[in-house]
Short mmCIF file of C-alpha atoms in Angstrom, two decimals:
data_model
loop_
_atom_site.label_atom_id
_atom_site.label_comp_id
_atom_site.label_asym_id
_atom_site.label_seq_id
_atom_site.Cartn_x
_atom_site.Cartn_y
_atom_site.Cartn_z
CA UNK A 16 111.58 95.58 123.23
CA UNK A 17 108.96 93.86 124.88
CA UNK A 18 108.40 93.03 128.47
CA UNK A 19 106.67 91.24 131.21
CA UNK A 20 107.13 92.94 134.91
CA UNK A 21 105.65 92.17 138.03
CA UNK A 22 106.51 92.43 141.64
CA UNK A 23 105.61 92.00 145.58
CA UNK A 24 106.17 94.74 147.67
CA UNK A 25 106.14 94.04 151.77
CA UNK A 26 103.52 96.62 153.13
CA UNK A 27 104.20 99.26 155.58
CA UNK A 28 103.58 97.28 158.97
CA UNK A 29 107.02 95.30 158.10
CA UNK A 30 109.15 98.95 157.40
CA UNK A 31 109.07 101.92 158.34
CA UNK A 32 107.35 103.49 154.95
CA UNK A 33 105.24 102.20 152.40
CA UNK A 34 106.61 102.82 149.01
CA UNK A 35 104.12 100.40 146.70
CA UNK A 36 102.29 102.94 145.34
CA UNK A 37 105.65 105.27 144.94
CA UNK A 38 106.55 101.75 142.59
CA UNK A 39 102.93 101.29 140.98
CA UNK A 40 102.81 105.31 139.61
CA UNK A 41 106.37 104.87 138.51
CA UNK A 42 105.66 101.66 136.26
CA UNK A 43 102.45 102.82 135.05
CA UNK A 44 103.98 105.89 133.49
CA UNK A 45 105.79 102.90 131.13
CA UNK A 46 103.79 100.28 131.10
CA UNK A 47 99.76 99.00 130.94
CA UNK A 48 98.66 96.98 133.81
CA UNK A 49 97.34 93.98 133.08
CA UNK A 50 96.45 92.52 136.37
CA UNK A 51 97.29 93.77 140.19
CA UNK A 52 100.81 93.65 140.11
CA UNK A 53 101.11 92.68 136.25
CA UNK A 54 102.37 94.73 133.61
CA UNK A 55 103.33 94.19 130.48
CA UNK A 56 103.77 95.90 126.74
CA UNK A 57 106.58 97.62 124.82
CA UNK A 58 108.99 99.73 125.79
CA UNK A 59 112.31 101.63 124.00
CA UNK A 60 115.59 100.46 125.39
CA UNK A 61 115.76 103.76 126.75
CA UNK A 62 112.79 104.10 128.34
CA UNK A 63 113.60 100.63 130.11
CA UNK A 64 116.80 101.86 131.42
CA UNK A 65 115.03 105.05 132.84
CA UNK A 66 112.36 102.87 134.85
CA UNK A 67 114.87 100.39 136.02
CA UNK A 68 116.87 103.45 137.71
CA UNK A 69 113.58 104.03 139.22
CA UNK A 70 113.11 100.83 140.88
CA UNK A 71 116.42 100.48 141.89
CA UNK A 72 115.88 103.55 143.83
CA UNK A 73 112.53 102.96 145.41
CA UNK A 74 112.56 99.28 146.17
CA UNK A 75 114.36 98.31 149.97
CA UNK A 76 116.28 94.91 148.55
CA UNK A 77 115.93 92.99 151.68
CA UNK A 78 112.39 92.87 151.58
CA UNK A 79 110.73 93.65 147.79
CA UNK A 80 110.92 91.56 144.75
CA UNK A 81 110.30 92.67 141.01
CA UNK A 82 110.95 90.01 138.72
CA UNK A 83 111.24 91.59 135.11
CA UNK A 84 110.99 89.90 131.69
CA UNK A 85 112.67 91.20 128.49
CA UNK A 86 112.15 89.80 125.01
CA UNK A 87 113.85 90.91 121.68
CA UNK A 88 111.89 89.24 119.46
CA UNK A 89 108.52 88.07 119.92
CA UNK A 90 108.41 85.25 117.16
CA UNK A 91 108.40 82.42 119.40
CA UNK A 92 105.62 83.59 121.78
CA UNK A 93 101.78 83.32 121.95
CA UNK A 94 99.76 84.90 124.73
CA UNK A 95 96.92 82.77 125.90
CA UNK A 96 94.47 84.30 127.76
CA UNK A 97 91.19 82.20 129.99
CA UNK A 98 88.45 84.50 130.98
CA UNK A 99 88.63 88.30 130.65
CA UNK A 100 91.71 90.20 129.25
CA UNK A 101 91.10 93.17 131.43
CA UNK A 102 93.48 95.38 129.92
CA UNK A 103 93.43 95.68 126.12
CA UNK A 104 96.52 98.03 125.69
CA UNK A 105 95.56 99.19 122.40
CA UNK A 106 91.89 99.88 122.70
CA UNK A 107 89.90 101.45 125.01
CA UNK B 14 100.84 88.92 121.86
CA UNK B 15 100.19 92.09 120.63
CA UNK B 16 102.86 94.85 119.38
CA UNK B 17 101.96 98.32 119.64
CA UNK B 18 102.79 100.79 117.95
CA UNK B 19 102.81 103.53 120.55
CA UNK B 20 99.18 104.80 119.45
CA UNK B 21 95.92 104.08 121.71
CA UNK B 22 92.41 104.55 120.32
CA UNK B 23 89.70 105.56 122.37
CA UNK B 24 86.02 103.58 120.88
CA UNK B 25 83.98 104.34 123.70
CA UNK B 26 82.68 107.45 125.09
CA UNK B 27 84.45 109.01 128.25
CA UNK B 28 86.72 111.14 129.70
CA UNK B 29 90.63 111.99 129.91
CA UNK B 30 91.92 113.58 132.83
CA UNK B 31 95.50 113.93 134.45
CA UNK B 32 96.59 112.57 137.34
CA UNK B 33 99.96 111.50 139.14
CA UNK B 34 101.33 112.82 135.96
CA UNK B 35 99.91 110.31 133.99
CA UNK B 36 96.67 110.20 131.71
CA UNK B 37 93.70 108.39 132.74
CA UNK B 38 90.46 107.35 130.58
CA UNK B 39 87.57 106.81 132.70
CA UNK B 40 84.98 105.11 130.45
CA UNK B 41 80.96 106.40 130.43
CA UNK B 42 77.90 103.93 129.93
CA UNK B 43 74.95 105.17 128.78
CA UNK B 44 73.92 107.38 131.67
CA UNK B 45 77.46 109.37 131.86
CA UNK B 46 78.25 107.72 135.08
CA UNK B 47 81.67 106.13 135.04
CA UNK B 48 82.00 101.77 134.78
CA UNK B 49 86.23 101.60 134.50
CA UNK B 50 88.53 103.60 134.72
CA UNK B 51 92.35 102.80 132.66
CA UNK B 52 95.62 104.18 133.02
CA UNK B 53 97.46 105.74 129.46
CA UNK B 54 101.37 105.08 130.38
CA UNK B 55 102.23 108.79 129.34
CA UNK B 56 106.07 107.27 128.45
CA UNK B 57 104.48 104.11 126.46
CA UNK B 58 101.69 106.77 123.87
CA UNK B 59 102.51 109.10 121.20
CA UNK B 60 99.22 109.33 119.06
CA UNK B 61 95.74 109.08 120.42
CA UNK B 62 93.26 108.35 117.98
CA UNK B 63 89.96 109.96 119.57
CA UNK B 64 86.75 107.87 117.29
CA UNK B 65 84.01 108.48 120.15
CA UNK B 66 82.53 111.69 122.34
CA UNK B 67 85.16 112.16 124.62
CA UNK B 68 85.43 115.09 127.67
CA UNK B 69 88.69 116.94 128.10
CA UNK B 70 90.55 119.79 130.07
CA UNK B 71 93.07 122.28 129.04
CA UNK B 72 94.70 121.03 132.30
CA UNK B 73 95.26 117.28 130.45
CA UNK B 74 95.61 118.94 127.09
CA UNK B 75 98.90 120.93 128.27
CA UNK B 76 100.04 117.85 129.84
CA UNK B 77 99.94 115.87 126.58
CA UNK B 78 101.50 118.79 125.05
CA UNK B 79 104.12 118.61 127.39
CA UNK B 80 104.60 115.09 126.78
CA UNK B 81 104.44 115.61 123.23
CA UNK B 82 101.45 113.41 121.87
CA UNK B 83 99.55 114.21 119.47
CA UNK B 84 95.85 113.93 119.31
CA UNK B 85 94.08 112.98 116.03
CA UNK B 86 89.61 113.74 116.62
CA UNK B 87 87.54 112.03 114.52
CA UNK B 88 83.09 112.66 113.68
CA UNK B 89 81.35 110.14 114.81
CA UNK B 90 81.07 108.54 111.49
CA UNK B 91 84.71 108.16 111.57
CA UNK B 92 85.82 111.12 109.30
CA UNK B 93 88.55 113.22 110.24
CA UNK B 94 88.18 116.06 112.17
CA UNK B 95 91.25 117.43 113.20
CA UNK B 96 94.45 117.10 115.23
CA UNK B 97 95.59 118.84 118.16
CA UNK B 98 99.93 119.45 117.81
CA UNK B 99 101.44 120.24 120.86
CA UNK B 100 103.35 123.41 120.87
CA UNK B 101 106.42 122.92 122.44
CA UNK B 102 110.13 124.02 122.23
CA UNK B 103 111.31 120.06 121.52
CA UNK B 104 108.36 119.68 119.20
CA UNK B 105 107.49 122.93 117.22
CA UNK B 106 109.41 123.16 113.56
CA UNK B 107 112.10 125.85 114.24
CA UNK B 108 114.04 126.02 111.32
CA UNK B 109 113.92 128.98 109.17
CA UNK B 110 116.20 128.24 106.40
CA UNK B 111 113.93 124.95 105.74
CA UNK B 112 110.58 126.46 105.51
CA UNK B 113 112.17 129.58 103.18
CA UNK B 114 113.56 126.27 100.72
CA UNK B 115 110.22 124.84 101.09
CA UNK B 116 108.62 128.01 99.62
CA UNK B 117 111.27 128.34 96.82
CA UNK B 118 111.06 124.79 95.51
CA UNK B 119 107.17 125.17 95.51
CA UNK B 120 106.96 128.79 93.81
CA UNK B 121 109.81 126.95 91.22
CA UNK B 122 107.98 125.25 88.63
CA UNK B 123 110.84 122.96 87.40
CA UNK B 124 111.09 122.03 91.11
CA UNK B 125 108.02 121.52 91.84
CA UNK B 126 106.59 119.33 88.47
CA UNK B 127 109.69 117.39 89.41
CA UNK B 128 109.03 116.18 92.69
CA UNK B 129 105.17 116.12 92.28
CA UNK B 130 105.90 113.68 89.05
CA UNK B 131 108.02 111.29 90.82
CA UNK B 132 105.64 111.23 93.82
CA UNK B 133 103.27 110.14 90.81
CA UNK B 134 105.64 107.75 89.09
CA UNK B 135 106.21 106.11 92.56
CA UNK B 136 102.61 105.66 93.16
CA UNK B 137 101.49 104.36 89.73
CA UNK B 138 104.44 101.40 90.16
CA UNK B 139 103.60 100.78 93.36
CA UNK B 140 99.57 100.11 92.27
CA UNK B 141 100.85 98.04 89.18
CA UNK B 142 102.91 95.84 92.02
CA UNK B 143 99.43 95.21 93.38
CA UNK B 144 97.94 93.95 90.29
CA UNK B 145 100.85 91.92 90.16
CA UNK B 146 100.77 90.03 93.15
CA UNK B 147 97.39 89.46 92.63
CA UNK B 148 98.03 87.91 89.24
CA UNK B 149 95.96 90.56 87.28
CA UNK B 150 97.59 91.75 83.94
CA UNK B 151 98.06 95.93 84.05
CA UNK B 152 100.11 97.62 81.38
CA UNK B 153 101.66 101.20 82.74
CA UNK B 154 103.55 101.96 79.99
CA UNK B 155 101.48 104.36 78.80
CA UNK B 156 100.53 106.06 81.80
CA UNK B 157 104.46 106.57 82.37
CA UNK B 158 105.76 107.88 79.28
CA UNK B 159 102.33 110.03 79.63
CA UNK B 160 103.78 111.20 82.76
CA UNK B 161 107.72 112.11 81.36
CA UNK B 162 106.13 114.63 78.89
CA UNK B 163 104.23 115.89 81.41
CA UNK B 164 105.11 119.80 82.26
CA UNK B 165 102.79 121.55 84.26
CA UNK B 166 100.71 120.18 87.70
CA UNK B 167 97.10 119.88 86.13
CA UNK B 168 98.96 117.46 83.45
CA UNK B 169 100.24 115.51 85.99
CA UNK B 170 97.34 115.66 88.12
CA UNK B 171 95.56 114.49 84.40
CA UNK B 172 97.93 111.23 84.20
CA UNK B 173 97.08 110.35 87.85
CA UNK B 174 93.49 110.61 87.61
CA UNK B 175 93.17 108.74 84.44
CA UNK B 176 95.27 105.84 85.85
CA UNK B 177 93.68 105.64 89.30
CA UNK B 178 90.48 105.11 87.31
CA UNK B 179 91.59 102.33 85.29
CA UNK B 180 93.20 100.64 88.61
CA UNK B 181 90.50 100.97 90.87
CA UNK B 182 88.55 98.78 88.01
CA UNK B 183 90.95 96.09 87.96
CA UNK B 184 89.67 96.18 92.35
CA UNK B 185 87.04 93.86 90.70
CA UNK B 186 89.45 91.39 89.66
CA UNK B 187 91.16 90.97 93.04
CA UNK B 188 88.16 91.19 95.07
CA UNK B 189 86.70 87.78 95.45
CA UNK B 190 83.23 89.04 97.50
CA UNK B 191 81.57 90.71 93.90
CA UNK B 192 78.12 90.35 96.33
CA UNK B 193 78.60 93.49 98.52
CA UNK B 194 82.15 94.88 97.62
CA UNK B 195 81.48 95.42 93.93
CA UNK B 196 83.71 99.00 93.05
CA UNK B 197 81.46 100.82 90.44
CA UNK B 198 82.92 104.79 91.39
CA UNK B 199 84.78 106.40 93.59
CA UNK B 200 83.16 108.88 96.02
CA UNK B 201 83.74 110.55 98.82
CA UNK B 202 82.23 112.97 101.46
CA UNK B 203 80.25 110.98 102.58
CA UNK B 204 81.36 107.72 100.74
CA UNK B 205 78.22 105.81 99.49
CA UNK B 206 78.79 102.09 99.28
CA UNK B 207 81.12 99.34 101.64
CA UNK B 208 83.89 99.00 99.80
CA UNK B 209 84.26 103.57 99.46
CA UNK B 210 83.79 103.84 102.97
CA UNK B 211 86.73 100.84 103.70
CA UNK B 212 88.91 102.69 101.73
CA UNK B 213 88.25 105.96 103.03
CA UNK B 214 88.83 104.83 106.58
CA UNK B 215 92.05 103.06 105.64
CA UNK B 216 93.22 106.52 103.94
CA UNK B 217 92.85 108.40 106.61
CA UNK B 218 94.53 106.32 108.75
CA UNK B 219 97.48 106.42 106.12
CA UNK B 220 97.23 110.16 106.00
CA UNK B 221 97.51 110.17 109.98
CA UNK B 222 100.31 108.67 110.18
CA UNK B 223 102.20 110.28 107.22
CA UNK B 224 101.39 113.45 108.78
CA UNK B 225 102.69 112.48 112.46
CA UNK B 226 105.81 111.33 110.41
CA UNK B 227 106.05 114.81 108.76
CA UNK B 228 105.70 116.66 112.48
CA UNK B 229 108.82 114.65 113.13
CA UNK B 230 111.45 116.32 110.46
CA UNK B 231 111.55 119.75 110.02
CA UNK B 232 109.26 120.42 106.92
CA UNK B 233 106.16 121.88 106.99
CA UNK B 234 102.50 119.97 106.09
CA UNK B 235 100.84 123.08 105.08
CA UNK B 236 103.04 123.31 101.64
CA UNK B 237 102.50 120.10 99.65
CA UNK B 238 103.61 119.94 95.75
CA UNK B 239 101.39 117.19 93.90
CA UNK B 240 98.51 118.77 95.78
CA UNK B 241 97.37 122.30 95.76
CA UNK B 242 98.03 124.07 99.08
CA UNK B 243 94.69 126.01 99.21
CA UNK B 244 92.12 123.22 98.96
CA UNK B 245 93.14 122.42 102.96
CA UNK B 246 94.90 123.45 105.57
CA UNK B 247 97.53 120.54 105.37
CA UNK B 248 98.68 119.28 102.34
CA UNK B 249 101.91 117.52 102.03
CA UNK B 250 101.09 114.34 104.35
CA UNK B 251 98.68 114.21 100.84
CA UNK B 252 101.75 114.15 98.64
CA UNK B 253 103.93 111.38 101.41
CA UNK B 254 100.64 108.98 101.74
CA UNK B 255 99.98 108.72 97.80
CA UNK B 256 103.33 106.73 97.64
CA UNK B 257 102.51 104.52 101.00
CA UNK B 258 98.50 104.44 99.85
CA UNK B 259 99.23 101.31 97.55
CA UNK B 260 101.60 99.25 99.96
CA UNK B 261 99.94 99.85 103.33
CA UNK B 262 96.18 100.43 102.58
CA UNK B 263 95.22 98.62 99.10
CA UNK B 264 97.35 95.07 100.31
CA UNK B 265 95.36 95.85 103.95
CA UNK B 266 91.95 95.87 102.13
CA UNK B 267 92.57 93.35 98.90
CA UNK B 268 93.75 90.61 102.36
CA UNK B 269 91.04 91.79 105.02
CA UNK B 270 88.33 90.96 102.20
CA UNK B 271 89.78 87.86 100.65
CA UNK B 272 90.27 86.36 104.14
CA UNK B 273 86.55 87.47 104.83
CA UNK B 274 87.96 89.17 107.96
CA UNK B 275 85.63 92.29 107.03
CA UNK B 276 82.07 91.19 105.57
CA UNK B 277 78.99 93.20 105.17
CA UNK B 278 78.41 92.41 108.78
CA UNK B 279 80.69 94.70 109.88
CA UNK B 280 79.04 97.96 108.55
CA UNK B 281 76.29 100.06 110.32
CA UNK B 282 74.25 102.11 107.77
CA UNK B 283 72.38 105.31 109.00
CA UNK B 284 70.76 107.71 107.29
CA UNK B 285 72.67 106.65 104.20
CA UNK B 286 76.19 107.05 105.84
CA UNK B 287 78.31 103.95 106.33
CA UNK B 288 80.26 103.47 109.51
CA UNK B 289 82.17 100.52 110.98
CA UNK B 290 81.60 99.08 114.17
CA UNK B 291 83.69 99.35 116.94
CA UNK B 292 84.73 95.81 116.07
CA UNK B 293 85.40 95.93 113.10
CA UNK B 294 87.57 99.17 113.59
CA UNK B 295 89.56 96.90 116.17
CA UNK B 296 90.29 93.88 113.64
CA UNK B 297 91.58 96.81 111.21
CA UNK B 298 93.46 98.40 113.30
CA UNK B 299 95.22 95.02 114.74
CA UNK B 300 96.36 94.77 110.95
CA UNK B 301 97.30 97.81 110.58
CA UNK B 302 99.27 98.09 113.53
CA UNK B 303 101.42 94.76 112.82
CA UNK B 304 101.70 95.89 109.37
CA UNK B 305 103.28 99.46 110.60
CA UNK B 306 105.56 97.23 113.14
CA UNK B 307 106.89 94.69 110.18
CA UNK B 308 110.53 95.34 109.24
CA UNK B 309 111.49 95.67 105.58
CA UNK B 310 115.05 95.68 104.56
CA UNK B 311 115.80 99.37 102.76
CA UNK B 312 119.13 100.84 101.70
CA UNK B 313 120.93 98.05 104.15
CA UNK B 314 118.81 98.59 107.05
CA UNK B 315 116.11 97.14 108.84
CA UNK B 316 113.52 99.50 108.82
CA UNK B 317 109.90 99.47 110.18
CA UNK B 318 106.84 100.94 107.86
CA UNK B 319 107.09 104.32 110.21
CA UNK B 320 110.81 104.93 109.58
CA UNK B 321 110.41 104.45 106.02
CA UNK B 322 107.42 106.82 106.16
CA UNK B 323 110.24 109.46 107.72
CA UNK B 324 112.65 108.53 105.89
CA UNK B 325 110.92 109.60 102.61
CA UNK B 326 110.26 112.42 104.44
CA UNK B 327 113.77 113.40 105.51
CA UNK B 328 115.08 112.78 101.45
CA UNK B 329 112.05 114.82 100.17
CA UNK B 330 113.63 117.66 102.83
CA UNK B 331 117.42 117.08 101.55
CA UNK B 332 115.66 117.29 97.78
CA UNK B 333 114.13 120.83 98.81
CA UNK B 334 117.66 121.80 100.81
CA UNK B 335 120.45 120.40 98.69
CA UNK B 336 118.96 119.91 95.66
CA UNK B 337 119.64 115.89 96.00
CA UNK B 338 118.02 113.77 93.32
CA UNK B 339 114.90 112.60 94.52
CA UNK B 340 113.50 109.09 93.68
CA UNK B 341 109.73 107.87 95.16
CA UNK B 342 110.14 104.78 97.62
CA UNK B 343 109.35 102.14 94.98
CA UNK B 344 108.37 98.63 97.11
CA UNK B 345 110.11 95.50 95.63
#
């Protein structure tokens, strides 16, 4: 399964705590980062149900967003990519 | 966009450390200072390929062990070093009764002649469906009826020597660059031309993963039965890759060459050893990754190249176990 996550999370002068980087070390355990708040690659079904628990955990729903992306199949895709592709995921 | 495979490879000299649980590479320029720094997801890796000078800690080592990934080092002129398996209670092989069978069917000469000579059969039909696609004429006939009155393993061993020498001269035929891929001999240790070192490096790939395959089921690499156990330390990832050699690795170099994805650019020479460069290695391992990621349709599944590697595996186990009829994978 392949997929494309990113999110928005308010920072701590709006709430009482600050939980973005509680978010960001939980996603990158899953997924590479491809830009700030970018992240995508592939991930088992039940890895993906494992991170999702996560995030519905950590994020407060009245004030963060993460938008999340799932594809199956891949066949009808092509990634484009203008200037630098900071983060190969394969190669480093 | 690009699948993966759950393996990373590290080209460039630097360090892995741990930190917030997770494994990060910071990358060295020339001086050893650090220029980036990239985050491993732990969850999203199970191999690490490790083809540069990299610094590490028994700290991050026992975390990957925890996390069960396996490391796979490599010299700098990308031969194979060694792997590091991490020792844990979900990952070590625990069975008993398996390794004792293991032993049995390889001290048993029937046993053992018969599963090293389909292992053989497999691989010499698999080669001839090369030739095949690639609309050169190859006649195994004899090199199979050679190999049903074959009885001991040096006879076997015999047949497949004789044959791989006659394929690897039809390699002419398919290979449309003569200029600076011409195969005269095959050598190894170090390999001296292009086209020996191409297929080294794709071998040991092939090995790699057979042998991460094999750490998966409960049998045991050291005891292989085409090979002989005492030549290495591991030896049945030997006996697995010689039936996946011909569909993964020959088709990977016969279409990298024809396409002219690899030329004679792509080789560094030093001191009479051949190495790729670190573009090159990515271009091959791009391939090789969407070839491991293809699915194939096998006994009514859909299967990628990995579970069929550990699938063969698992039959090769009930074969040892149960005395099940075992028949080499056999592409169509």
């Amino acid at each position: 399964m392949y997929v494309i996550l990113f999110y928005d999370i308010m920072g701590a002068e709006s709430k009482e705590k600050n939980n973005a980087n509680r978010i960001r070390k939980a996603v990158e355990k899953y997924l590479p980062r491809v830009q700030f708040s970018v992240f995508e690659g592939e991930i088992r079904q039940s890895d993906f149900k494992k991170l999702a628990a996560i995030l519905q955990k950590e994020c407060i729903k009245e004030l963060d967003s993460i938008i999340i992306y799932t594809f199956n199949s891949l066949k009808y895709s092509d990634r484009i990519v203008i200037g630098q592709d900071k983060n190969q995921s394969l190669f480093s | 966009m690009q699948k993966n495979d759950r393996t990373h490879f590290i080209l460039n000299p630097g360090r892995l450390r741990r930190q917030d649980n997770n494994i990060y590479f910071d990358k060295y320029d020339d001086e050893m200072s650090v220029v980036a720094t990239k985050i491993l997801p732990i969850n999203a890796v199970d191999e690490i390929y490790i083809l540069a000078k990299v610094d590490m800690d028994s700290y991050t080592m026992a975390f990957l062990a925890d996390n069960n990934v396996l490391l796979h080092i490599f010299s700098p002129y990308q031969s194979f070093r060694g792997n590091f398996f991490p020792n844990t209670s979900n990952s070590v092989n625990k069975s008993g009764f398996v390794l004792l069978q293991q032993l049995r069917s390889f001290d048993d000469e029937i046993k053992r002649s018969y599963i090293a000579r389909e292992i053989t059969r497999a691989h010499i039909l698999n080669d001839a469906l090369n030739c095949k696609r690639h609309g050169v004429k190859f006649d195994t006939n004899p090199h199979i009826s050679a190999l049903e009155v074959a009885k001991t393993i040096p006879e076997i061993m015999a047949v497949e020597g004789s044959f791989q020498k006659l394929y690897y001269e039809k390699w002419n035929e398919i290979i449309s660059d003569q200029k600076s891929f011409k195969f005269t001999v095959r050598s190894k240790r170090p390999p001296a031309d292009k086209i020996n070192s191409f297929i080294s490096y794709v071998n040991t790939r092939i090995y790699n993963v057979c042998l991460s395959e094999i750490y998966k089921t409960e049998l045991d690499p050291r005891i292989g039965f085409l090979h002989e156990p005492n030549y290495r330390s591991l030896s049945l990832h030997l006996d697995l890759a010689e039936i996946f050699k011909p569909i993964l690795g020959d088709t990977l170099i016969f279409s990298m060459l024809n396409k002219k994805e690899i030329t004679a650019k792509d080789f560094e020479t030093n001191a009479g050893r051949i190495k790729f460069t670190n573009d090159a290695v990515q271009k091959i391992e791009m391939k090789m990754i969407s070839k491991l990621t293809d699915q194939i349709e096998a006994g009514g599944q859909k299967l990628t190249w990995r579970q069929i590697i550990r699938r063969e595996a698992n039959r090769l186990k009930k074969c040892i176990c149960e005395n099940a009829p075992y028949e080499g994978f056999v592409y169509q």
